[in-house]
Short mmCIF file of C-alpha atoms in Angstrom, two decimals:
data_model
loop_
_atom_site.label_atom_id
_atom_site.label_comp_id
_atom_site.label_asym_id
_atom_site.label_seq_id
_atom_site.Cartn_x
_atom_site.Cartn_y
_atom_site.Cartn_z
CA MET A 1 100.60 57.75 167.74
CA SER A 2 103.34 60.15 166.98
CA GLU A 3 100.85 62.64 166.89
CA ALA A 4 99.50 61.57 170.67
CA PHE A 5 99.45 64.30 172.70
CA ILE A 6 101.29 62.20 175.83
CA LEU A 7 103.85 61.51 173.16
CA SER A 8 104.19 65.36 172.25
CA ALA A 9 104.40 65.98 176.36
CA PHE A 10 107.25 63.93 176.51
CA LEU A 11 108.92 65.86 173.54
CA ALA A 12 107.58 68.88 174.31
CA PHE A 13 109.51 68.59 178.32
CA SER A 14 112.66 67.07 176.48
CA GLY A 15 112.57 70.47 174.64
CA GLY A 16 112.47 72.31 177.30
CA PHE A 17 114.37 71.38 178.60
CA GLN A 18 117.90 71.04 176.68
CA ASP A 19 116.83 74.66 175.38
CA ALA A 20 118.27 75.74 179.05
CA TYR A 21 120.48 73.15 179.09
CA THR A 22 122.83 75.29 176.38
CA TYR A 23 122.05 78.62 177.64
CA ILE A 24 122.26 77.71 181.32
CA VAL A 25 125.19 75.04 180.95
CA ARG A 26 126.35 75.34 177.82
CA ASP A 27 127.95 79.05 177.74
CA GLY A 28 124.44 80.94 177.12
CA VAL A 29 123.08 79.67 173.58
CA PHE A 30 120.01 78.45 172.32
CA ALA A 31 119.68 74.91 171.19
CA ASN A 32 116.28 75.17 169.76
CA ALA A 33 115.69 79.03 169.81
CA GLN A 34 117.26 79.90 166.84
CA THR A 35 115.79 83.53 166.20
CA GLY A 36 117.47 84.27 170.29
CA ASN A 37 120.93 82.39 168.39
CA ILE A 38 121.14 84.55 165.22
CA VAL A 39 119.97 88.11 167.02
CA LEU A 40 122.99 87.86 169.59
CA MET A 41 125.42 86.86 166.38
CA SER A 42 123.78 89.50 164.48
CA THR A 43 125.08 92.08 167.13
CA HIS A 44 128.34 90.58 167.95
CA LEU A 45 128.92 90.31 164.58
CA LEU A 46 127.93 93.93 163.83
CA ALA A 47 130.43 95.28 166.66
CA GLY A 48 133.14 92.98 165.00
CA GLU A 49 133.37 90.97 167.48
CA TRP A 50 133.87 87.26 165.53
CA GLY A 51 134.33 85.00 168.05
CA PRO A 52 131.66 85.78 169.96
CA ALA A 53 129.42 85.72 166.76
CA LEU A 54 131.26 82.33 166.45
CA ARG A 55 129.58 81.27 169.22
CA TYR A 56 126.23 81.13 168.36
CA LEU A 57 127.04 81.16 164.45
CA ILE A 58 127.61 77.09 164.94
CA PRO A 59 124.37 76.00 166.99
CA LEU A 60 122.82 77.39 163.73
CA LEU A 61 124.40 75.21 161.56
CA ALA A 62 123.94 72.22 163.21
CA PHE A 63 120.07 72.88 163.70
CA VAL A 64 119.97 73.02 159.99
CA GLY A 65 122.54 69.63 159.43
CA GLY A 66 119.67 68.28 162.09
CA VAL A 67 116.07 69.49 159.76
CA PHE A 68 118.19 67.58 157.00
CA CYS A 69 119.63 64.74 158.12
CA ALA A 70 116.29 64.29 160.19
CA GLU A 71 114.68 64.74 156.42
CA GLN A 72 116.93 62.55 154.76
CA VAL A 73 116.13 59.94 156.77
CA GLN A 74 112.42 60.24 156.60
CA GLY A 75 112.81 60.07 152.49
CA LYS A 76 115.29 56.28 152.53
CA TYR A 77 113.08 54.81 155.24
CA LYS A 78 109.62 55.72 155.85
CA PHE A 79 108.43 52.50 154.42
CA ALA A 80 111.50 50.75 156.82
CA ARG A 81 109.38 47.70 158.81
CA ILE A 82 111.67 46.78 161.34
CA LEU A 83 111.67 50.24 162.92
CA HIS A 84 109.71 53.36 161.97
CA TRP A 85 111.81 55.81 161.13
CA ARG A 86 110.97 58.58 163.65
CA GLN A 87 111.46 56.17 166.08
CA SER A 88 115.11 56.20 164.22
CA ILE A 89 115.97 59.70 164.60
CA LEU A 90 114.45 59.60 168.66
CA LEU A 91 117.51 56.41 169.28
CA GLY A 92 119.50 59.31 167.22
CA GLU A 93 118.42 62.08 169.52
CA MET A 94 119.49 59.54 172.45
CA LEU A 95 122.99 58.94 171.30
CA LEU A 96 123.57 62.32 170.79
CA LEU A 97 122.65 63.29 173.98
CA LEU A 98 124.78 60.94 175.45
CA MET A 99 127.34 62.10 174.01
CA ALA A 100 126.88 66.08 174.67
CA GLY A 101 126.51 65.03 178.56
CA LEU A 102 130.61 63.84 177.97
CA VAL A 103 131.85 66.60 176.37
CA PRO A 104 133.99 68.81 179.00
CA GLU A 105 132.75 72.38 179.95
CA SER A 106 135.77 73.55 177.74
CA MET A 107 134.39 72.37 174.74
CA ASN A 108 130.94 73.32 175.50
CA MET A 109 130.45 75.23 171.54
CA ILE A 110 130.64 71.31 170.24
CA SER A 111 127.23 70.07 172.99
CA GLY A 112 126.03 73.17 172.02
CA ALA A 113 126.34 71.69 167.90
CA ILE A 114 124.94 68.70 169.25
CA VAL A 115 121.97 69.34 171.14
CA SER A 116 121.03 72.43 168.62
CA PHE A 117 121.36 69.25 165.76
CA SER A 118 119.52 66.76 168.07
CA CYS A 119 116.62 69.66 168.37
CA ALA A 120 115.89 70.06 165.23
CA MET A 121 116.09 66.30 164.43
CA GLN A 122 113.29 66.00 166.77
CA VAL A 123 111.18 69.05 165.36
CA GLN A 124 111.56 68.10 161.91
CA ALA A 125 110.39 64.68 162.11
CA PHE A 126 107.52 65.33 164.97
CA ARG A 127 104.90 67.63 163.32
CA LYS A 128 101.63 67.85 164.48
CA VAL A 129 99.83 67.26 167.86
CA ALA A 130 96.12 65.56 167.60
CA GLY A 131 96.18 66.72 164.15
CA ASN A 132 97.67 70.14 164.33
CA ALA A 133 100.86 71.46 162.85
CA TYR A 134 102.89 72.18 166.11
CA ALA A 135 106.57 71.98 167.23
CA SER A 136 107.66 70.18 170.42
CA THR A 137 110.84 72.98 170.70
CA MET A 138 109.96 75.77 170.71
CA CYS A 139 106.58 77.69 171.26
CA ILE A 140 106.76 81.03 169.57
CA GLY A 141 104.28 79.11 166.26
CA ASN A 142 102.15 77.47 169.64
CA LEU A 143 101.69 80.55 171.15
CA ARG A 144 100.50 81.76 167.78
CA SER A 145 98.04 78.60 166.76
CA GLY A 146 96.62 78.53 170.20
CA THR A 147 95.69 82.20 170.90
CA ALA A 148 94.31 81.74 167.02
CA ALA A 149 92.12 79.03 167.83
CA LEU A 150 90.85 80.56 171.21
CA SER A 151 89.99 83.56 169.67
CA LEU A 152 88.07 81.53 167.49
CA PHE A 153 86.00 79.88 169.24
CA LEU A 154 85.52 83.36 171.45
CA ARG A 155 83.72 84.02 167.72
CA THR A 156 82.07 81.06 166.89
CA GLY A 157 81.82 79.29 170.08
CA LYS A 158 82.88 76.25 168.21
CA ARG A 159 84.58 73.16 170.75
CA GLU A 160 86.65 71.88 168.89
CA ASN A 161 88.56 75.48 168.46
CA LEU A 162 88.50 74.98 172.12
CA GLN A 163 90.28 72.15 172.10
CA LYS A 164 92.82 73.23 169.85
CA GLY A 165 93.57 75.94 171.86
CA LEU A 166 94.07 74.32 174.73
CA CYS A 167 95.57 71.66 173.82
CA TYR A 168 98.47 74.30 172.42
CA VAL A 169 98.37 75.75 175.96
CA ALA A 170 98.77 72.29 177.88
CA ILE A 171 102.07 72.32 175.02
CA ILE A 172 103.95 75.63 176.19
CA ALA A 173 103.10 74.48 179.28
CA ILE A 174 104.24 71.08 179.52
CA PHE A 175 107.65 72.50 177.43
CA GLY A 176 107.89 75.78 180.21
CA ILE A 177 108.40 72.91 183.16
CA GLY A 178 111.05 71.18 181.41
CA ALA A 179 112.70 74.58 181.29
CA GLY A 180 112.27 75.06 184.77
CA ILE A 181 113.35 71.84 186.07
CA GLY A 182 116.50 71.40 183.37
CA GLY A 183 117.82 74.52 184.57
CA ASN A 184 117.08 74.19 188.13
CA LEU A 185 119.04 70.17 187.68
CA CYS A 186 121.98 72.07 185.74
CA ALA A 187 123.28 73.78 188.83
CA VAL A 188 122.97 69.89 190.56
CA LEU A 189 123.94 67.11 187.90
CA GLY A 190 125.51 70.05 185.45
CA ILE A 191 126.90 68.76 182.15
CA ARG A 192 125.72 65.99 182.84
CA SER A 193 122.04 66.58 183.42
CA VAL A 194 120.92 65.98 179.75
CA TRP A 195 121.22 62.94 180.39
CA VAL A 196 117.55 63.26 181.70
CA CYS A 197 116.20 63.77 178.15
CA CYS A 198 117.16 60.19 177.25
CA ALA A 199 115.15 58.74 179.53
CA VAL A 200 112.11 61.33 178.87
CA LEU A 201 112.89 60.23 175.16
CA SER A 202 112.85 56.89 176.18
CA ALA A 203 109.65 56.66 177.51
CA ALA A 204 108.80 58.57 173.68
CA PHE A 205 110.08 55.33 171.97
CA VAL A 206 108.57 52.85 174.40
CA LEU A 207 105.02 54.09 173.66
CA MET A 208 106.02 54.39 169.81
CA GLU A 209 106.89 50.94 169.75
CA THR A 210 103.84 49.52 172.07
CA ASP A 211 102.45 51.27 169.55
CA ARG A 212 103.47 49.66 166.30
CA GLN A 213 103.63 45.95 168.43
CA ARG A 214 99.47 46.26 168.36
CA ASP A 215 98.79 47.47 165.34
CA GLY A 216 101.11 44.75 164.03
CA LYS A 217 98.34 41.59 165.80
CA GLU A 218 96.16 43.66 165.34
CA GLY A 219 96.88 43.21 160.61
#
């Protein structure tokens, strides 16, 4: 189930929503697109603007911490029976996003860091869709892989390449829908709009749990 398209769709929607949330509501930083944060941070650094540069450094370091945390969870709880380790990541992510929505606007840097940490955990834990490598919280890798697959289809005529390419296109579209809905809801719900992601991730958690229980009964 962790590689199923339906689960990946929920994760991609949430990923797009979170990026829109931090950029629009939390002082123009990216939760997922760390390349953008590095570009903006470097621009401010070279201009001698240390304060604004710090605003982009914090989410970058938080993202690194989230990847590290998710890898540690996988290493320690990969064979846990009570709960799959990826479900633990989802629970942790939902808790973090709940906290992020409670942080006042005067502490945007903290909230942005929390969301970046959360996104990093997700992208580290869920790295395949239908057997293909992908990222649920950013588009550049998916765009490259999808374009390459469609190009291969045109050259070879192999249907599996077409299916692979369309899968990536769909994930990118869902990410965009999540970002679009998130950006518009931010204007209505403000800092608490990120809680929508908690509901989306809850659905992903239920899918995994239902699949896990079914496998347990069959076993």
